[in-house]
Amino acid sequence: MMWLALLILSGLARAAIPNAMLRGVQPLPKVPVPEHTIISPNGTVLPPITTVYYFDQLIDHSKPDLGTFQQRYWMNWKFYKPGGPIILMTPGETDADGYEGYTTNKTINGLIAQQQDGAAIVIEHRFFGYSNPYNNLTSQSLALLTLQQAIDDLEYFANTADLPMSGGDAVKPGQAPWILIGGSYSGALTSWTMTNKPEIFWAGYASSAVVEAITDYYAYFTPIREYMPQNCSSDVQAVIAYLDKMFAANDTAGIQTLKEAFGLGDIVHVDDFASALKYNLYDWQSLQPDVGPGALFFEFCDALEVKDGVSAGPQGWGLENAIYSWGNFWNTTYYNYVCGSVDAETCLGTYDTSQPYWTDVTVNDANRSWSWLVCNQVGWYQVGPPEGQPAIVSRIPQPIYEERQCVNMFPQAFAHPPQPTTTQTDTLYAGWNVNVPRLFFANGLRDPWREATVSADGLNKPNTTSMPIYESDGFHCSDLITENGIVDSTVAAVQEAALVYMHEWLSEWKPNA
């Protein structure tokens, strides 16, 4: 429930996501997959990088006798020379098919492989895509979707996989250096794995890594408020304050009038309406340094702030115009983008638990699998801020709003709204207290997930040569993509620093005797 709208999602696909938390979910940005023939350094023509390989992964690492399931992975050894590193990444909470580009030098993974004569692998996370221990996503099956099982998967793969390249059966940790890379949730998984399994991966790279599990993650919206156009922020805050004031006064008639201004009069519950207004802010997470003013987020702000070719000053145009303009944007553009032809209550409501969204247990449903992890272990509920802080989203939805939806989706597991075990997660895997040698952290100043990373405001975690922490002016996982370094010098500086550290660290690696 936290970063799942891909950069481009059709209106109908979005209509199937009534839970606003899932709109903050963001699998890693995809990069194009090269279509040309790939040739190794010795002149051998290699299989296409879209070739799927299968690894026999343990269903339950605490009970090996339960057997194995087939875990999908992709591999590119274009740059590999004997003695080079094995670079492993999972894209995390998504179907990994389509992320093969992360084995190429269009990403930091491939840049490291190219510099260090390495091979790059993308492996699918258990219970996402088609790497499933069981053929359904019931609560009973998902009991084996835990952070520890995911960590154990990476360890078991590194220790036992015989890779499809020549000599691929003799590059286990100890025989070759392994590098673990991740971004966003999978960046956190990189940190957690290197904390929990310190002897497996010689080095790591964690981009926008949300290392600290946080239940009440209102700080998601802080970087957005700080870096969005100030006039747009002012007007959004005015509308949100108006809604929250009416809610506090139990002004149901006023709230209904406001809902109708947005074309959302059919939404029954005010918390669902307040949650829907967050959707425009979630579009910030799709931004990257190479995205221009035509992005949907900026279309939204232009709709609020540009009248007859004139932009509002820093204070915006004021409440009345903001309601009209924001509502008009929903009516003319955004509703169709989010809901298509579906009515507002079906599209945006969260109280009808008979909807297939809550009941369908078919595999390859990233929303459902991710919700399980969120409800149980990581939280990250993107809600309104405490009183006294500026608010670009309503304070009406609080963690209980999201926790109630955990019961909707998993009634067999939760009789009551569950509180995720975030304190236990942070204790087990160190969270902000991570202290791991040869782990490079890369974060973005404008990333809405910044406040869960080691670059969170006020954390002041030291940047050391053992565990470097670099921050660009970028957005979410910007530094993973080579192209972003071409258009943003601050991203380039992070990527260049990482390559220097990787070269230094790998020069220190020695095989086991």
PDB file of C-alpha atoms in Angstrom, residues 36 38-42 46 76-85 87 102-120 165:
ATOM      1  CA  HIS A  36      20.321  -5.569 -30.537  1.00  0.00           C
ATOM      2  CA  ILE A  38      24.509  -8.865 -27.081  1.00  0.00           C
ATOM      3  CA  ILE A  39      28.092 -10.054 -27.442  1.00  0.00           C
ATOM      4  CA  SER A  40      30.426 -10.944 -24.579  1.00  0.00           C
ATOM      5  CA  PRO A  41      34.047  -9.665 -24.297  1.00  0.00           C
ATOM      6  CA  ASN A  42      35.340 -12.876 -25.912  1.00  0.00           C
ATOM      7  CA  LEU A  46      24.762 -14.145 -25.621  1.00  0.00           C
ATOM      8  CA  ASN A  76      23.257 -10.229 -18.625  1.00  0.00           C
ATOM      9  CA  TRP A  77      26.965 -11.103 -18.705  1.00  0.00           C
ATOM     10  CA  LYS A  78      27.917  -8.840 -21.606  1.00  0.00           C
ATOM     11  CA  PHE A  79      30.655  -7.180 -19.551  1.00  0.00           C
ATOM     12  CA  TYR A  80      31.701 -10.190 -17.494  1.00  0.00           C
ATOM     13  CA  LYS A  81      35.259 -11.383 -17.221  1.00  0.00           C
ATOM     14  CA  PRO A  82      36.399 -14.078 -14.764  1.00  0.00           C
ATOM     15  CA  GLY A  83      37.039 -12.509 -11.374  1.00  0.00           C
ATOM     16  CA  GLY A  84      34.403  -9.812 -11.879  1.00  0.00           C
ATOM     17  CA  PRO A  85      31.519  -9.228  -9.462  1.00  0.00           C
ATOM     18  CA  ILE A  87      25.540  -7.789  -9.245  1.00  0.00           C
ATOM     19  CA  TYR A 102      18.493  -3.044 -15.022  1.00  0.00           C
ATOM     20  CA  THR A 103      21.085  -5.535 -16.256  1.00  0.00           C
ATOM     21  CA  THR A 104      22.339  -2.957 -18.813  1.00  0.00           C
ATOM     22  CA  ASN A 105      24.456   0.177 -18.537  1.00  0.00           C
ATOM     23  CA  LYS A 106      21.355   2.298 -18.813  1.00  0.00           C
ATOM     24  CA  THR A 107      21.321   1.864 -15.014  1.00  0.00           C
ATOM     25  CA  ILE A 108      23.863   2.107 -12.194  1.00  0.00           C
ATOM     26  CA  ASN A 109      23.835  -1.713 -12.068  1.00  0.00           C
ATOM     27  CA  GLY A 110      25.169  -1.939 -15.608  1.00  0.00           C
ATOM     28  CA  LEU A 111      27.581   0.954 -15.127  1.00  0.00           C
ATOM     29  CA  ILE A 112      29.152  -0.945 -12.223  1.00  0.00           C
ATOM     30  CA  ALA A 113      29.186  -4.147 -14.276  1.00  0.00           C
ATOM     31  CA  GLN A 114      30.831  -2.339 -17.189  1.00  0.00           C
ATOM     32  CA  GLN A 115      33.484  -0.712 -14.986  1.00  0.00           C
ATOM     33  CA  GLN A 116      34.243  -3.832 -12.967  1.00  0.00           C
ATOM     34  CA  ASP A 117      33.834  -6.599 -15.593  1.00  0.00           C
ATOM     35  CA  GLY A 118      30.746  -7.888 -13.788  1.00  0.00           C
ATOM     36  CA  ALA A 119      27.539  -9.752 -14.564  1.00  0.00           C
ATOM     37  CA  ALA A 120      24.133  -8.316 -13.622  1.00  0.00           C
ATOM     38  CA  MET A 165      27.031 -18.265 -18.039  1.00  0.00           C
TER      39      MET A 165
END
